[in-house]
Coordinates of C-alpha atoms and ligand atoms in Angstrom, one line a residue:
M1 CA -1.8 14.0 -33.5
A2 CA -0.1 16.4 -29.9
D3 CA 1.9 18.8 -31.6
K4 CA 5.7 17.8 -31.9
L5 CA 7.9 18.9 -28.6
G6 CA 11.5 19.9 -28.9
I7 CA 13.9 20.2 -26.1
Y8 CA 16.4 22.7 -25.0
I9 CA 19.1 22.3 -22.1
H10 CA 21.5 25.1 -21.3
I11 CA 24.6 24.6 -20.9
P12 CA 26.1 27.7 -18.7
F13 CA 29.0 27.3 -19.0
C14 CA 32.7 28.3 -20.5
R15 CA 36.2 28.8 -20.1
S16 CA 36.1 32.6 -20.5
K17 CA 33.7 35.1 -20.8
C18 CA 34.2 36.3 -25.0
D19 CA 33.5 40.0 -24.7
Y20 CA 30.0 40.5 -26.9
C21 CA 28.8 37.9 -24.5
D22 CA 25.3 38.4 -22.7
F23 CA 24.5 35.0 -22.6
Y24 CA 23.7 33.5 -19.9
S25 CA 27.5 31.6 -18.8
L26 CA 29.6 31.3 -16.7
A27 CA 34.0 31.4 -16.6
G28 CA 35.8 30.0 -13.4
R29 CA 32.1 27.7 -11.8
D30 CA 33.6 24.6 -12.9
D31 CA 33.0 23.3 -9.4
R32 CA 29.8 23.7 -9.5
M33 CA 29.3 21.5 -12.9
D34 CA 28.8 18.2 -10.6
Q35 CA 25.9 19.6 -8.2
Y36 CA 24.7 21.4 -11.8
Q37 CA 24.6 17.6 -13.7
K38 CA 21.9 16.0 -10.4
A39 CA 20.0 18.8 -11.3
L40 CA 19.1 19.5 -14.8
L41 CA 18.9 15.1 -14.5
S42 CA 16.4 15.7 -12.1
H43 CA 14.7 18.0 -13.3
I44 CA 14.9 15.6 -17.0
R45 CA 13.4 13.4 -15.2
E46 CA 10.4 15.2 -13.0
T47 CA 9.3 16.5 -16.1
A48 CA 8.8 13.9 -18.3
P49 CA 5.3 12.6 -17.2
L50 CA 4.3 15.6 -18.5
A51 CA 5.1 15.3 -22.5
Q52 CA 4.6 12.1 -22.7
D53 CA 2.0 12.3 -25.2
F54 CA 4.3 14.5 -27.0
P55 CA 6.6 12.6 -30.0
V56 CA 10.5 14.9 -29.7
D57 CA 11.6 16.1 -33.2
T58 CA 13.9 17.8 -31.9
I59 CA 16.8 18.4 -29.0
Y60 CA 19.3 21.0 -28.5
I61 CA 21.8 21.6 -25.9
G62 CA 23.2 25.1 -26.0
G63 CA 25.1 27.6 -24.1
G64 CA 27.1 28.6 -22.4
T65 CA 29.8 26.0 -24.7
P66 CA 28.1 22.5 -23.9
S67 CA 31.5 21.0 -25.0
Y68 CA 33.2 22.8 -21.8
Y69 CA 31.0 20.2 -19.9
G70 CA 32.1 17.4 -21.1
A71 CA 31.2 14.4 -23.4
K72 CA 30.3 11.9 -20.4
R73 CA 28.3 14.7 -19.0
L74 CA 25.9 15.2 -22.2
K75 CA 26.2 11.8 -23.1
E76 CA 24.0 11.3 -19.6
L77 CA 21.8 14.1 -20.2
L78 CA 21.1 12.4 -23.9
G79 CA 20.5 9.1 -21.9
V80 CA 17.7 10.3 -19.7
V81 CA 16.4 11.9 -22.3
H82 CA 15.8 9.4 -24.7
K83 CA 14.8 7.5 -22.2
L84 CA 12.2 8.9 -21.0
Y85 CA 10.6 11.5 -23.9
K86 CA 9.0 9.9 -27.0
V87 CA 12.4 10.7 -28.8
E88 CA 11.8 9.8 -32.0
K89 CA 14.1 7.9 -34.6
D90 CA 14.8 10.8 -36.7
A91 CA 15.3 13.8 -34.7
E92 CA 17.2 16.5 -34.6
V93 CA 20.2 16.3 -31.8
T94 CA 22.2 19.6 -32.0
V95 CA 25.3 19.8 -28.8
E96 CA 27.2 23.5 -29.4
C97 CA 31.0 23.6 -29.2
N98 CA 34.1 25.3 -29.3
P99 CA 36.7 24.9 -31.3
D100 CA 39.3 25.0 -28.6
S101 CA 36.8 22.3 -26.1
V102 CA 36.6 19.1 -28.6
D103 CA 38.7 16.0 -29.8
R104 CA 37.5 13.2 -31.2
K105 CA 37.3 11.0 -29.0
A106 CA 34.7 13.6 -27.0
L107 CA 32.8 14.1 -30.9
K108 CA 32.6 10.2 -30.8
I109 CA 31.0 9.8 -27.4
L110 CA 28.8 12.0 -28.3
R111 CA 28.0 10.7 -31.9
K112 CA 27.4 7.6 -29.8
A113 CA 24.9 9.1 -27.1
G114 CA 22.9 10.0 -30.5
A115 CA 24.0 13.8 -31.0
N116 CA 24.1 14.1 -34.7
R117 CA 24.7 18.2 -35.1
L118 CA 27.5 20.3 -34.0
S119 CA 27.2 23.8 -34.3
M120 CA 30.8 25.2 -33.5
G121 CA 31.6 28.5 -32.1
M122 CA 34.2 29.7 -35.2
Q123 CA 33.3 33.7 -35.9
S124 CA 36.3 34.2 -37.4
A125 CA 39.1 33.1 -39.4
N126 CA 41.4 35.6 -38.3
A127 CA 43.3 35.2 -35.6
R128 CA 43.9 38.3 -34.5
E129 CA 39.5 39.6 -34.9
L130 CA 39.2 36.6 -32.1
E131 CA 41.9 38.5 -29.9
C132 CA 39.8 41.6 -30.3
I133 CA 37.0 39.9 -29.2
H134 CA 38.2 37.4 -26.4
R135 CA 37.6 34.3 -27.8
I136 CA 40.2 31.7 -27.3
H137 CA 40.7 29.8 -30.1
T138 CA 42.9 30.1 -33.0
P139 CA 41.2 29.9 -37.0
Q140 CA 43.6 26.4 -36.9
Q141 CA 41.6 25.2 -33.6
V142 CA 38.5 25.1 -35.6
N143 CA 40.5 23.5 -38.9
E144 CA 41.6 20.6 -36.3
A145 CA 37.3 20.6 -34.6
A146 CA 36.0 20.4 -37.9
T147 CA 38.5 17.4 -39.2
A148 CA 37.1 16.3 -35.8
A149 CA 34.2 16.3 -36.4
R150 CA 33.8 14.7 -40.0
K151 CA 36.4 11.2 -38.6
A152 CA 33.7 11.4 -35.6
G153 CA 30.4 10.4 -38.0
F154 CA 29.4 14.0 -37.8
T155 CA 27.4 14.7 -41.6
N156 CA 25.8 18.1 -40.2
L157 CA 28.1 20.7 -39.2
S158 CA 26.5 24.3 -38.6
L159 CA 29.4 26.7 -38.1
D160 CA 29.0 30.7 -36.3
L161 CA 30.3 33.9 -37.8
I162 CA 30.2 37.2 -36.6
Y163 CA 30.2 40.1 -38.9
G164 CA 31.2 43.7 -38.0
L165 CA 34.2 42.9 -35.9
P166 CA 36.2 45.4 -34.9
G167 CA 38.9 46.6 -37.1
Q168 CA 37.2 43.4 -39.7
T169 CA 36.9 44.9 -43.7
M170 CA 35.3 43.5 -46.2
D171 CA 37.9 42.4 -47.4
S172 CA 38.7 39.9 -44.0
W173 CA 34.8 38.7 -43.7
K174 CA 35.3 37.9 -47.0
A175 CA 38.2 35.6 -46.4
T176 CA 36.5 34.3 -43.0
V177 CA 33.4 33.3 -45.2
E178 CA 35.7 31.3 -48.1
H179 CA 37.5 29.7 -45.0
A180 CA 33.9 28.6 -43.7
L181 CA 33.0 27.4 -46.9
S182 CA 36.1 25.2 -47.1
L183 CA 35.9 23.6 -44.6
I184 CA 32.1 22.3 -46.3
P185 CA 29.6 22.3 -43.8
Q186 CA 26.0 22.5 -43.9
H187 CA 24.5 24.9 -42.4
L188 CA 26.2 28.7 -41.4
S189 CA 25.4 31.1 -39.3
C190 CA 26.4 34.5 -40.1
Y191 CA 25.0 37.5 -36.8
G192 CA 26.1 40.7 -36.9
L193 CA 28.0 41.8 -34.2
K194 CA 25.6 43.4 -31.6
V195 CA 26.6 46.1 -28.8
E196 CA 25.3 44.2 -26.1
E197 CA 24.9 46.3 -22.6
G198 CA 26.8 45.7 -19.0
T199 CA 29.7 43.9 -22.1
P200 CA 33.2 44.3 -21.8
L201 CA 32.5 45.6 -25.4
A202 CA 29.8 47.9 -24.8
A203 CA 32.6 49.7 -21.9
R204 CA 35.2 49.8 -25.0
V205 CA 32.3 51.3 -27.0
A206 CA 32.1 53.7 -24.2
E207 CA 35.7 54.6 -24.3
G208 CA 35.2 55.4 -27.0
E209 CA 36.2 52.1 -29.8
V210 CA 34.8 52.3 -33.4
L211 CA 33.0 49.7 -34.9
P212 CA 31.7 49.1 -38.3
D213 CA 28.7 50.7 -38.8
D214 CA 25.7 50.1 -40.4
D215 CA 26.4 50.9 -43.7
Q216 CA 29.0 49.2 -43.3
Q217 CA 27.1 46.1 -41.6
A218 CA 24.9 46.5 -44.7
D219 CA 27.8 46.0 -47.5
L220 CA 29.1 42.8 -45.5
Y221 CA 25.7 41.5 -45.2
L222 CA 24.7 41.6 -48.1
W223 CA 27.2 40.6 -50.0
T224 CA 27.5 37.1 -48.0
V225 CA 23.7 36.5 -48.8
G226 CA 24.5 37.1 -52.6
R227 CA 27.7 34.5 -51.3
L228 CA 26.5 31.8 -49.7
E229 CA 23.7 31.8 -52.3
R230 CA 26.0 31.0 -55.2
A231 CA 27.6 28.6 -52.4
G232 CA 24.7 26.5 -52.6
Y233 CA 23.3 27.5 -48.8
P234 CA 20.5 29.5 -50.0
Q235 CA 18.9 32.2 -46.9
Y236 CA 15.6 30.7 -45.1
E237 CA 16.0 32.9 -42.2
I238 CA 17.6 36.7 -41.6
S239 CA 21.2 35.4 -40.1
N240 CA 20.7 31.2 -41.1
F241 CA 22.1 29.2 -44.2
A242 CA 21.8 25.6 -44.8
K243 CA 22.1 23.8 -48.2
P244 CA 18.8 22.0 -49.3
G245 CA 17.3 19.8 -46.3
F246 CA 19.6 20.4 -43.6
A247 CA 17.6 23.8 -41.9
S248 CA 18.1 23.8 -38.8
R249 CA 14.9 22.2 -37.4
H250 CA 15.3 23.4 -33.7
N251 CA 15.9 27.3 -34.4
L252 CA 12.9 26.8 -36.9
R253 CA 10.2 25.4 -34.3
Y254 CA 11.2 29.1 -32.5
W255 CA 10.7 31.1 -35.8
L256 CA 7.2 29.2 -36.4
T257 CA 5.7 28.9 -33.0
Q258 CA 6.1 25.1 -32.2
P259 CA 6.3 23.9 -28.7
Y260 CA 9.6 23.1 -26.7
I261 CA 10.5 22.9 -23.2
G262 CA 13.7 24.5 -22.4
F263 CA 15.5 23.1 -18.8
G264 CA 18.8 25.4 -16.8
P265 CA 18.9 28.4 -15.3
G266 CA 17.5 31.1 -17.8
A267 CA 16.2 28.4 -20.6
H268 CA 12.3 29.5 -22.2
S269 CA 9.3 27.2 -22.4
D270 CA 6.4 27.6 -24.8
F271 CA 4.1 24.3 -23.4
G272 CA 0.7 23.9 -23.1
G273 CA -0.2 27.4 -24.3
R274 CA 1.9 28.9 -21.4
R275 CA 5.0 30.9 -22.2
Y276 CA 7.5 30.6 -19.0
S277 CA 11.8 30.7 -18.5
F278 CA 13.2 29.6 -15.2
V279 CA 16.1 31.9 -12.8
R280 CA 18.6 33.2 -14.5
D281 CA 20.9 32.8 -11.6
L282 CA 22.5 28.7 -11.3
D283 CA 22.6 28.3 -7.3
A284 CA 19.1 28.9 -7.3
Y285 CA 18.5 27.2 -9.9
I286 CA 20.1 23.9 -8.3
Q287 CA 18.7 24.6 -5.3
G288 CA 15.2 25.1 -6.3
V289 CA 15.5 21.9 -8.5
L290 CA 17.4 19.9 -5.5
Q291 CA 15.8 21.1 -2.5
G292 CA 12.4 22.7 -3.3
G293 CA 12.0 26.2 -4.3
D294 CA 10.1 28.6 -6.4
I295 CA 12.7 27.9 -10.8
I296 CA 10.1 29.8 -12.4
D297 CA 11.5 33.6 -13.0
E298 CA 8.8 34.3 -15.6
S299 CA 5.5 32.1 -16.4
E300 CA 2.1 33.6 -18.8
L301 CA -0.3 32.5 -21.1
I302 CA -0.1 33.6 -24.5
P303 CA -3.6 34.9 -25.3
K304 CA -4.9 34.2 -29.0
R305 CA -4.1 37.7 -29.6
E306 CA -0.4 37.5 -28.9
R307 CA 0.0 34.6 -30.6
C308 CA -1.5 36.3 -33.6
G309 CA 1.6 39.1 -33.4
E310 CA 4.3 36.5 -32.6
Y311 CA 2.9 34.8 -36.0
L312 CA 4.5 38.3 -37.8
M313 CA 7.0 38.8 -35.6
L314 CA 9.0 34.7 -36.1
R315 CA 7.4 34.3 -39.3
L316 CA 8.7 37.6 -41.0
R317 CA 12.3 36.5 -39.9
T318 CA 12.3 33.2 -42.7
V319 CA 12.1 33.4 -45.8
Q320 CA 9.0 30.9 -45.5
G321 CA 7.1 34.5 -45.0
I322 CA 3.4 34.8 -44.2
N323 CA 0.6 33.8 -46.0
E324 CA -3.0 35.2 -45.8
Q325 CA -5.1 32.1 -46.3
E326 CA -3.3 30.5 -42.7
Y327 CA -3.2 33.8 -40.9
R328 CA -7.1 34.8 -41.2
S329 CA -8.1 30.8 -40.7
T330 CA -5.5 30.6 -37.6
Y331 CA -6.5 34.6 -35.9
F332 CA -9.5 35.2 -37.4
M333 CA -7.6 38.5 -38.0
D334 CA -8.6 40.4 -41.9
F335 CA -5.7 40.3 -43.7
A336 CA -6.1 43.5 -46.1
P337 CA -4.3 46.3 -44.1
L338 CA -0.9 43.7 -43.4
Q339 CA -1.3 43.1 -47.7
A340 CA -2.0 47.1 -48.6
R341 CA 2.0 47.7 -46.0
L342 CA 3.5 44.5 -47.5
E343 CA 2.1 45.9 -51.3
Q344 CA 4.3 49.3 -50.4
F345 CA 7.3 47.4 -48.6
Q346 CA 7.6 45.3 -52.5
A347 CA 7.9 48.5 -54.4
Q348 CA 10.6 49.2 -52.2
G349 CA 12.5 45.9 -52.4
W350 CA 11.7 44.7 -48.9
A351 CA 9.6 42.6 -49.6
E352 CA 8.3 39.6 -52.2
Q353 CA 5.5 37.4 -53.0
T354 CA 6.6 34.2 -53.3
D355 CA 3.5 30.9 -53.9
G356 CA 1.5 32.7 -52.3
R357 CA 4.1 33.8 -48.8
W358 CA 5.2 37.6 -48.2
H359 CA 8.4 37.6 -47.0
F360 CA 10.9 39.9 -47.0
T361 CA 14.0 40.4 -49.1
P362 CA 17.8 40.2 -48.0
Q363 CA 17.2 44.9 -48.3
G364 CA 14.0 44.1 -46.5
F365 CA 15.8 41.5 -43.1
L366 CA 18.3 44.4 -43.1
L367 CA 15.2 46.5 -42.0
S368 CA 13.6 44.1 -40.4
N369 CA 12.8 45.0 -36.8
Q370 CA 11.3 48.5 -37.8
L371 CA 9.2 47.0 -41.1
I372 CA 7.5 44.4 -38.4
G373 CA 6.4 46.7 -35.6
D374 CA 5.1 48.6 -38.5
L375 CA 3.0 45.8 -39.6
L376 CA 2.6 45.3 -35.8
E377 CA 1.0 48.3 -35.9
R378 CA -1.6 48.0 -38.1
Q379 CA -2.2 44.9 -37.2
E380 CA -3.1 46.0 -33.4
Q381 CA -5.5 49.1 -35.3
A382 CA -7.5 46.4 -37.8
H383 CA -7.7 44.7 -33.8
W384 CA -9.7 47.6 -32.7
E385 CA -11.3 48.4 -36.0
D386 CA -12.4 44.9 -35.7
L387 CA -13.7 45.1 -32.3
V388 CA -15.6 48.6 -32.7
A389 CA -17.7 46.9 -35.9
K390 CA -18.6 43.9 -34.0
S391 CA -19.5 45.3 -31.3
R392 CA -21.5 48.0 -32.8
H393 CA -22.9 45.1 -35.1
D394 CA -23.7 43.5 -31.3
H395 CA -25.8 46.8 -30.3
L396 CA -28.1 47.2 -32.8
D397 CA -29.0 43.0 -32.6
Q398 CA -29.9 44.0 -29.3
G399 CA -32.8 46.7 -31.3
C400 CA -30.5 49.3 -29.8
P401 CA -33.1 52.7 -31.1
Ligands
LIG501 S1 31.7 31.1 -26.0 FE1 30.1 31.7 -26.2 S2 28.1 31.9 -24.3 FE2 30.4 31.9 -23.9 S3 31.3 33.4 -23.4 FE3 32.2 33.3 -26.0 S4 29.8 33.7 -26.7 FE4 29.4 33.6 -24.8

């Protein structure tokens, strides 16, 4: 049976830019929305024949701010996807929204167009913290948007929160999490604030602004994992928590290395054994699609060996983790060097084994970059040792004295 496919559509427009954001999104370019819609529709249509053999089980419209782009345009996009692709009846269809650009009417249009999951950027329940990062909505608008979502018929709501914000304390973070829980979402994403190069936040930090340090962020994170577990939202990925049955199927496909096709500037795809992305330039994308031109930014065939590294990197982000049998039978690699290292991580309280699968603990997730880096080195070493052993064997087989 053909692999199932995910579709990602990128909407690169925002009402204004948040200080920490390095996603490809633009404020003040609303004049290009109509042309962008034309380009997207055209691109989605011309790609459809390539995907005919693949049932689509997730669609994700992200950004940017899709809700700011407008429900009518989103409805048109979903209509074309449903018409030209083999979208399964129970496909998960997510639309990202911000509290200041949704209302009940727009949400009803989206629901009717097939969207069944909303991912809302709440970030904080504290007005001062929101202002500090230049989010343009208020905590009150989050409440109103969550109510509007329910009334419009959405029964799968996810809220995004950020910890480690300027001036944030353990108490203010706890208040944010409790506020989010009071809105009874099905899913929560809690991200640690990262200072990305080239953002206004990076400039502020360079000028001396002090943010919660790594230890403070770790305290906030570990408290969150415990609190959400007790509230019925077990962790299923480093930053993601869900009520049973509500893990994001679309995001899981990235971590489980399942295929997806992306549309829009900066969008990535992993399809047909090839990984490729489109230019991070709105005008170049529109022009390339509508007038014919190269819109590919990067494209590469992924050899099995690289897939094997991805398996470690991506699966170890999830509590599902990795399994010896799966690893051996898919990549024909020796698991022993990884096993030895994972046992050392276990002794430190960073990893554990559940039902034959190795995964990190919350303490391990805090160090996941270093721990995965370490495992990748072991894997690389094992690969070369394996090659040397094979070449010796071949050599002997050829009767070399
Ligand atoms: S709304 Fe989202 S995509 Fe837009 S600037 Fe803020 S963080 Fe970035």
